């Protein structure tokens, strides 16, 4: 396993100060590095500890809350298919939970801004930028086109999620992560599954395809950035041997600032658990 046991995690947390925030991702992986780099100036107030997935984060926070004598142990998990009401509720004064969701589907959704990929293209190609990455407009179109190619799969995954939540079937369909799938075939797959499980027909599937096709503002909420990110780095033109994903992540993070949505969440947690004065001291 590439994550710390609860005992190991507790030892690391006890040796730190400020807020201990358990996140998704593996030990020494990209998630921890991304958070630590984007919020490096707050490292004396908040430290991020990876624990490989939603369920392990929730479990670790619940158990480690009792073992922390100083400060608090919190969790940040991906949004996945959480609703706007769920996201807004965690910022309300009466929210009693200790695990918070990001505003976007996955952490990778924050690594998809066109300006960041224009910066990456400049690092690889200097002034001789390749087609699709020659300016901000081209970068935007390139990334938008990738998002659109995954809409059939994303609408399918959204349906699978809701079916699991509402009906708790005996077995679940696997998510799709391939671009340019045929919507009609995906619907037929859902229909056969629902009929065999004695569930209502999945007629909302095409409505969700239409919503994602016409409302770009839903992309980062309903389309997994992992699919987009991995397709982007697979198809991104490189002058020589293709580097692994960590190089792309490193380049992106080093050339960008923390996204406003993620920064809002981190600052909110610091203010809530350590007080506004802690951030005021940092600003000074």
mmCIF file of C-alpha atoms in Angstrom:
data_model
loop_
_atom_site.group_PDB
_atom_site.id
_atom_site.type_symbol
_atom_site.label_atom_id
_atom_site.label_comp_id
_atom_site.label_asym_id
_atom_site.label_seq_id
_atom_site.Cartn_x
_atom_site.Cartn_y
_atom_site.Cartn_z
ATOM 1 C CA UNK A 1 0.000 0.000 0.000
ATOM 2 C CA UNK A 2 1.272 3.463 -0.869
ATOM 3 C CA UNK A 3 -0.240 5.368 2.032
ATOM 4 C CA UNK A 4 0.452 5.652 5.746
ATOM 5 C CA UNK A 5 -1.304 3.445 8.286
ATOM 6 C CA UNK A 6 -3.432 5.284 10.843
ATOM 7 C CA UNK A 7 -0.719 4.862 13.485
ATOM 8 C CA UNK A 8 1.947 6.247 11.156
ATOM 9 C CA UNK A 9 -0.334 9.088 10.160
ATOM 10 C CA UNK A 10 -1.087 9.903 13.792
ATOM 11 C CA UNK A 11 2.629 10.086 14.600
ATOM 12 C CA UNK A 12 3.236 12.494 11.725
ATOM 13 C CA UNK A 13 0.258 14.637 12.663
ATOM 14 C CA UNK A 14 1.258 14.797 16.327
ATOM 15 C CA UNK A 15 4.676 16.111 15.347
ATOM 16 C CA UNK A 16 3.147 18.976 13.350
ATOM 17 C CA UNK A 17 1.297 22.134 14.283
ATOM 18 C CA UNK A 18 -1.720 24.009 13.021
ATOM 19 C CA UNK A 19 -4.369 22.244 10.978
ATOM 20 C CA UNK A 20 -3.826 18.665 9.826
ATOM 21 C CA UNK A 21 -5.786 18.077 6.624
ATOM 22 C CA UNK A 22 -6.151 14.548 5.273
ATOM 23 C CA UNK A 23 -6.605 14.485 1.490
ATOM 24 C CA UNK A 24 -7.135 11.930 -1.231
ATOM 25 C CA UNK A 25 -4.070 10.595 -3.034
ATOM 26 C CA UNK A 26 -1.133 8.348 -2.178
ATOM 27 C CA UNK A 27 1.970 9.008 -0.095
ATOM 28 C CA UNK A 28 4.483 11.177 -1.972
ATOM 29 C CA UNK A 29 1.946 11.538 -4.779
ATOM 30 C CA UNK A 30 0.700 14.463 -6.834
ATOM 31 C CA UNK A 31 -2.212 15.462 -4.578
ATOM 32 C CA UNK A 32 -0.048 16.214 -1.560
ATOM 33 C CA UNK A 33 2.517 18.004 -3.711
ATOM 34 C CA UNK A 34 -0.087 20.151 -5.477
ATOM 35 C CA UNK A 35 -1.704 21.315 -2.232
ATOM 36 C CA UNK A 36 1.661 21.903 -0.557
ATOM 37 C CA UNK A 37 2.979 23.960 -3.473
ATOM 38 C CA UNK A 38 -0.121 26.067 -4.035
ATOM 39 C CA UNK A 39 -0.403 26.832 -0.310
ATOM 40 C CA UNK A 40 3.280 26.922 0.589
ATOM 41 C CA UNK A 41 2.940 30.352 2.238
ATOM 42 C CA UNK A 42 0.447 28.803 4.689
ATOM 43 C CA UNK A 43 2.594 25.778 5.579
ATOM 44 C CA UNK A 44 2.974 26.968 9.187
ATOM 45 C CA UNK A 45 -0.819 26.938 9.519
ATOM 46 C CA UNK A 46 -1.873 23.884 7.523
ATOM 47 C CA UNK A 47 -0.305 20.571 6.496
ATOM 48 C CA UNK A 48 -1.710 18.045 4.018
ATOM 49 C CA UNK A 49 -1.525 14.274 4.507
ATOM 50 C CA UNK A 50 -2.597 11.850 1.740
ATOM 51 C CA UNK A 51 -4.693 8.803 2.563
ATOM 52 C CA UNK A 52 -5.630 7.269 -0.811
ATOM 53 C CA UNK A 53 -9.285 7.819 -1.478
ATOM 54 C CA UNK A 54 -12.570 9.126 -0.117
ATOM 55 C CA UNK A 55 -13.369 6.319 2.331
ATOM 56 C CA UNK A 56 -9.889 6.318 3.882
ATOM 57 C CA UNK A 57 -9.993 10.092 4.335
ATOM 58 C CA UNK A 58 -13.346 9.924 6.115
ATOM 59 C CA UNK A 59 -12.210 7.021 8.293
ATOM 60 C CA UNK A 60 -8.880 8.677 9.155
ATOM 61 C CA UNK A 61 -10.492 11.988 10.135
ATOM 62 C CA UNK A 62 -13.054 10.272 12.350
ATOM 63 C CA UNK A 63 -10.434 8.223 14.204
ATOM 64 C CA UNK A 64 -7.652 10.813 14.348
ATOM 65 C CA UNK A 65 -9.889 13.573 15.709
ATOM 66 C CA UNK A 66 -9.692 11.751 19.050
ATOM 67 C CA UNK A 67 -5.908 11.354 18.954
ATOM 68 C CA UNK A 68 -4.983 14.964 18.254
ATOM 69 C CA UNK A 69 -4.283 16.903 21.398
ATOM 70 C CA UNK A 70 -3.477 20.124 19.627
ATOM 71 C CA UNK A 71 -5.615 21.701 16.895
ATOM 72 C CA UNK A 72 -7.898 19.779 14.574
ATOM 73 C CA UNK A 73 -7.808 16.979 12.029
ATOM 74 C CA UNK A 74 -9.892 17.743 8.962
ATOM 75 C CA UNK A 75 -10.431 16.175 5.564
ATOM 76 C CA UNK A 76 -10.716 17.473 2.008
ATOM 77 C CA UNK A 77 -12.212 15.135 -0.571
ATOM 78 C CA UNK A 78 -13.206 15.472 -4.211
ATOM 79 C CA UNK A 79 -16.630 16.829 -5.058
ATOM 80 C CA UNK A 80 -17.548 13.833 -7.229
ATOM 81 C CA UNK A 81 -21.313 14.156 -7.818
ATOM 82 C CA UNK A 82 -22.165 16.200 -4.720
ATOM 83 C CA UNK A 83 -24.916 18.778 -5.265
ATOM 84 C CA UNK A 84 -24.633 22.544 -4.960
ATOM 85 C CA UNK A 85 -26.668 22.367 -1.739
ATOM 86 C CA UNK A 86 -24.124 19.955 -0.233
ATOM 87 C CA UNK A 87 -21.233 22.197 -1.218
ATOM 88 C CA UNK A 88 -22.883 25.324 0.185
ATOM 89 C CA UNK A 89 -23.917 23.572 3.421
ATOM 90 C CA UNK A 90 -20.325 22.981 4.500
ATOM 91 C CA UNK A 91 -19.721 26.736 4.660
ATOM 92 C CA UNK A 92 -22.706 27.328 6.945
ATOM 93 C CA UNK A 93 -22.106 28.029 10.683
ATOM 94 C CA UNK A 94 -24.114 24.974 11.747
ATOM 95 C CA UNK A 95 -22.063 22.505 9.675
ATOM 96 C CA UNK A 96 -20.731 20.011 12.211
ATOM 97 C CA UNK A 97 -18.733 17.744 9.906
ATOM 98 C CA UNK A 98 -14.957 17.699 9.630
ATOM 99 C CA UNK A 99 -14.694 16.532 6.011
ATOM 100 C CA UNK A 100 -15.091 19.102 3.229
ATOM 101 C CA UNK A 101 -15.543 18.732 -0.512
ATOM 102 C CA UNK A 102 -13.857 20.738 -3.242
ATOM 103 C CA UNK A 103 -16.046 22.693 -5.616
ATOM 104 C CA UNK A 104 -14.815 20.712 -8.646
ATOM 105 C CA UNK A 105 -15.232 17.032 -9.436
ATOM 106 C CA UNK A 106 -11.577 16.039 -8.806
ATOM 107 C CA UNK A 107 -8.302 17.758 -8.040
ATOM 108 C CA UNK A 108 -7.350 17.277 -11.709
ATOM 109 C CA UNK A 109 -10.230 19.587 -12.663
ATOM 110 C CA UNK A 110 -8.117 22.384 -11.185
ATOM 111 C CA UNK A 111 -5.254 21.488 -13.542
ATOM 112 C CA UNK A 112 -7.147 22.235 -16.740
ATOM 113 C CA UNK A 113 -7.171 26.004 -17.091
ATOM 114 C CA UNK A 114 -6.115 27.077 -20.624
ATOM 115 C CA UNK A 115 -3.606 29.657 -19.349
ATOM 116 C CA UNK A 116 -1.761 26.938 -17.464
ATOM 117 C CA UNK A 117 -1.470 24.804 -20.602
ATOM 118 C CA UNK A 118 -0.274 27.770 -22.626
ATOM 119 C CA UNK A 119 2.494 28.097 -20.041
ATOM 120 C CA UNK A 120 3.328 24.392 -20.390
ATOM 121 C CA UNK A 121 3.454 24.698 -24.191
ATOM 122 C CA UNK A 122 5.880 27.612 -23.802
ATOM 123 C CA UNK A 123 8.135 25.512 -21.560
ATOM 124 C CA UNK A 124 8.253 22.631 -24.042
ATOM 125 C CA UNK A 125 8.356 24.608 -27.284
ATOM 126 C CA UNK A 126 9.619 28.097 -26.336
ATOM 127 C CA UNK A 127 8.443 30.449 -29.100
ATOM 128 C CA UNK A 128 7.623 27.766 -31.689
ATOM 129 C CA UNK A 129 4.281 26.793 -30.188
ATOM 130 C CA UNK A 130 2.400 23.858 -31.771
ATOM 131 C CA UNK A 131 -1.066 24.016 -33.316
ATOM 132 C CA UNK A 132 -3.773 23.954 -30.690
ATOM 133 C CA UNK A 133 -1.529 25.693 -28.136
ATOM 134 C CA UNK A 134 -0.339 28.808 -29.992
ATOM 135 C CA UNK A 135 -2.387 31.236 -27.913
ATOM 136 C CA UNK A 136 -4.991 31.311 -25.166
ATOM 137 C CA UNK A 137 -7.888 31.001 -27.593
ATOM 138 C CA UNK A 138 -6.438 27.841 -29.155
ATOM 139 C CA UNK A 139 -5.701 26.319 -25.744
ATOM 140 C CA UNK A 140 -9.269 27.003 -24.651
ATOM 141 C CA UNK A 141 -10.682 25.342 -27.765
ATOM 142 C CA UNK A 142 -8.367 22.329 -27.386
ATOM 143 C CA UNK A 143 -9.442 21.693 -23.802
ATOM 144 C CA UNK A 144 -13.117 22.412 -24.544
ATOM 145 C CA UNK A 145 -13.054 19.896 -27.395
ATOM 146 C CA UNK A 146 -11.660 17.228 -25.063
ATOM 147 C CA UNK A 147 -14.397 17.950 -22.522
ATOM 148 C CA UNK A 148 -17.046 17.624 -25.247
ATOM 149 C CA UNK A 149 -15.643 14.289 -26.394
ATOM 150 C CA UNK A 150 -16.203 12.890 -22.890
ATOM 151 C CA UNK A 151 -19.784 14.152 -22.458
ATOM 152 C CA UNK A 152 -21.454 10.810 -23.377
ATOM 153 C CA UNK A 153 -19.279 8.968 -20.848
ATOM 154 C CA UNK A 154 -19.791 11.662 -18.187
ATOM 155 C CA UNK A 155 -23.591 11.580 -18.561
ATOM 156 C CA UNK A 156 -23.447 7.785 -18.275
ATOM 157 C CA UNK A 157 -21.340 7.967 -15.103
ATOM 158 C CA UNK A 158 -23.722 10.533 -13.650
ATOM 159 C CA UNK A 159 -26.633 8.149 -14.249
ATOM 160 C CA UNK A 160 -24.740 5.230 -12.705
ATOM 161 C CA UNK A 161 -23.994 7.331 -9.628
ATOM 162 C CA UNK A 162 -27.639 8.305 -9.144
ATOM 163 C CA UNK A 163 -28.872 4.748 -9.697
ATOM 164 C CA UNK A 164 -26.487 3.527 -7.002
ATOM 165 C CA UNK A 165 -27.528 6.287 -4.596
ATOM 166 C CA UNK A 166 -31.294 5.947 -5.034
ATOM 167 C CA UNK A 167 -31.751 2.216 -5.570
ATOM 168 C CA UNK A 168 -28.689 0.497 -4.066
ATOM 169 C CA UNK A 169 -28.729 -2.280 -6.702
ATOM 170 C CA UNK A 170 -27.185 -5.702 -6.113
ATOM 171 C CA UNK A 171 -24.302 -4.843 -8.414
ATOM 172 C CA UNK A 172 -23.140 -1.637 -10.076
ATOM 173 C CA UNK A 173 -22.094 -0.742 -13.590
ATOM 174 C CA UNK A 174 -18.525 0.460 -14.019
ATOM 175 C CA UNK A 175 -17.851 4.041 -15.017
ATOM 176 C CA UNK A 176 -16.816 4.823 -18.599
ATOM 177 C CA UNK A 177 -13.594 6.756 -19.251
ATOM 178 C CA UNK A 178 -13.263 6.718 -23.048
ATOM 179 C CA UNK A 179 -13.940 9.722 -25.330
ATOM 180 C CA UNK A 180 -16.378 9.846 -28.244
ATOM 181 C CA UNK A 181 -18.578 6.970 -27.099
ATOM 182 C CA UNK A 182 -21.897 6.469 -28.868
ATOM 183 C CA UNK A 183 -24.707 7.909 -26.667
ATOM 184 C CA UNK A 184 -27.317 5.503 -28.079
ATOM 185 C CA UNK A 185 -25.194 2.471 -27.208
ATOM 186 C CA UNK A 186 -24.566 3.818 -23.718
ATOM 187 C CA UNK A 187 -28.286 4.330 -23.214
ATOM 188 C CA UNK A 188 -29.009 0.775 -24.349
ATOM 189 C CA UNK A 189 -26.423 -0.485 -21.875
ATOM 190 C CA UNK A 190 -28.146 1.437 -19.078
ATOM 191 C CA UNK A 191 -31.589 0.305 -20.222
ATOM 192 C CA UNK A 192 -30.704 -3.404 -20.231
ATOM 193 C CA UNK A 193 -29.083 -3.047 -16.808
ATOM 194 C CA UNK A 194 -32.099 -1.255 -15.317
ATOM 195 C CA UNK A 195 -34.568 -3.772 -16.747
ATOM 196 C CA UNK A 196 -32.577 -6.672 -15.317
ATOM 197 C CA UNK A 197 -32.433 -4.964 -11.938
ATOM 198 C CA UNK A 198 -36.155 -4.108 -11.971
ATOM 199 C CA UNK A 199 -35.423 -0.362 -12.009
ATOM 200 C CA UNK A 200 -37.128 2.473 -13.929
ATOM 201 C CA UNK A 201 -35.882 3.153 -17.438
ATOM 202 C CA UNK A 202 -32.892 5.560 -17.477
ATOM 203 C CA UNK A 203 -34.657 8.102 -19.675
ATOM 204 C CA UNK A 204 -32.813 11.028 -18.077
ATOM 205 C CA UNK A 205 -29.608 9.954 -19.795
ATOM 206 C CA UNK A 206 -30.199 11.983 -22.960
ATOM 207 C CA UNK A 207 -31.327 14.995 -20.896
ATOM 208 C CA UNK A 208 -27.983 14.874 -19.110
ATOM 209 C CA UNK A 209 -26.122 14.630 -22.399
ATOM 210 C CA UNK A 210 -27.992 17.747 -23.518
ATOM 211 C CA UNK A 211 -27.298 19.588 -20.243
ATOM 212 C CA UNK A 212 -23.578 18.911 -20.459
ATOM 213 C CA UNK A 213 -23.559 19.836 -24.149
ATOM 214 C CA UNK A 214 -25.226 23.216 -23.587
ATOM 215 C CA UNK A 215 -24.071 24.259 -20.102
ATOM 216 C CA UNK A 216 -20.301 24.560 -19.949
ATOM 217 C CA UNK A 217 -20.539 25.717 -16.335
ATOM 218 C CA UNK A 218 -21.482 22.146 -15.368
ATOM 219 C CA UNK A 219 -18.340 20.556 -16.781
ATOM 220 C CA UNK A 220 -16.140 20.888 -13.724
ATOM 221 C CA UNK A 221 -19.006 19.715 -11.501
ATOM 222 C CA UNK A 222 -20.089 16.646 -13.469
ATOM 223 C CA UNK A 223 -17.132 15.598 -15.653
ATOM 224 C CA UNK A 224 -14.158 13.964 -13.983
ATOM 225 C CA UNK A 225 -11.016 15.976 -14.599
ATOM 226 C CA UNK A 226 -8.993 12.764 -14.387
ATOM 227 C CA UNK A 227 -10.371 11.672 -17.763
ATOM 228 C CA UNK A 228 -9.674 15.053 -19.335
ATOM 229 C CA UNK A 229 -6.232 15.446 -17.782
ATOM 230 C CA UNK A 230 -4.974 12.013 -18.799
ATOM 231 C CA UNK A 231 -6.287 12.452 -22.347
ATOM 232 C CA UNK A 232 -4.690 15.885 -22.514
ATOM 233 C CA UNK A 233 -1.235 14.713 -21.488
ATOM 234 C CA UNK A 234 -1.545 11.689 -23.798
ATOM 235 C CA UNK A 235 -2.286 13.870 -26.826
ATOM 236 C CA UNK A 236 -0.221 16.945 -25.910
ATOM 237 C CA UNK A 237 2.502 17.468 -28.563
ATOM 238 C CA UNK A 238 6.023 17.139 -27.164
ATOM 239 C CA UNK A 239 9.271 17.748 -29.087
ATOM 240 C CA UNK A 240 11.014 14.588 -27.872
ATOM 241 C CA UNK A 241 10.325 11.644 -25.567
ATOM 242 C CA UNK A 242 6.978 12.009 -23.769
ATOM 243 C CA UNK A 243 7.497 12.627 -20.014
ATOM 244 C CA UNK A 244 5.301 11.052 -17.356
ATOM 245 C CA UNK A 245 2.337 12.855 -15.836
ATOM 246 C CA UNK A 246 4.323 14.189 -12.876
ATOM 247 C CA UNK A 247 6.284 16.520 -15.168
ATOM 248 C CA UNK A 248 3.061 17.989 -16.537
ATOM 249 C CA UNK A 249 1.704 18.430 -13.004
ATOM 250 C CA UNK A 250 4.956 20.037 -11.845
ATOM 251 C CA UNK A 251 5.041 22.423 -14.794
ATOM 252 C CA UNK A 252 1.389 23.387 -14.380
ATOM 253 C CA UNK A 253 1.543 24.029 -10.639
ATOM 254 C CA UNK A 254 4.852 25.890 -10.805
ATOM 255 C CA UNK A 255 3.420 28.295 -13.396
ATOM 256 C CA UNK A 256 0.034 28.931 -11.792
ATOM 257 C CA UNK A 257 -1.448 30.210 -8.560
ATOM 258 C CA UNK A 258 -3.919 28.315 -6.383
ATOM 259 C CA UNK A 259 -7.402 28.436 -7.983
ATOM 260 C CA UNK A 260 -9.759 30.857 -6.278
ATOM 261 C CA UNK A 261 -12.288 28.157 -5.352
ATOM 262 C CA UNK A 262 -9.663 25.968 -3.703
ATOM 263 C CA UNK A 263 -8.049 28.961 -2.015
ATOM 264 C CA UNK A 264 -11.417 30.003 -0.630
ATOM 265 C CA UNK A 265 -11.873 26.561 0.954
ATOM 266 C CA UNK A 266 -8.391 26.451 2.494
ATOM 267 C CA UNK A 267 -8.661 29.984 3.894
ATOM 268 C CA UNK A 268 -12.142 29.221 5.209
ATOM 269 C CA UNK A 269 -10.825 26.209 7.144
ATOM 270 C CA UNK A 270 -7.958 28.189 8.627
ATOM 271 C CA UNK A 271 -10.284 31.004 9.716
ATOM 272 C CA UNK A 272 -12.858 28.602 11.139
ATOM 273 C CA UNK A 273 -10.468 26.443 13.147
ATOM 274 C CA UNK A 274 -7.525 28.761 13.870
ATOM 275 C CA UNK A 275 -9.200 32.171 13.757
ATOM 276 C CA UNK A 276 -8.968 35.111 11.365
ATOM 277 C CA UNK A 277 -6.046 36.530 13.284
ATOM 278 C CA UNK A 278 -3.846 33.643 12.163
ATOM 279 C CA UNK A 279 -4.206 34.719 8.534
ATOM 280 C CA UNK A 280 -3.718 38.350 9.483
ATOM 281 C CA UNK A 281 -0.346 37.477 11.009
ATOM 282 C CA UNK A 282 0.593 35.604 7.830
ATOM 283 C CA UNK A 283 -0.278 38.627 5.712
ATOM 284 C CA UNK A 284 2.017 40.788 7.804
#
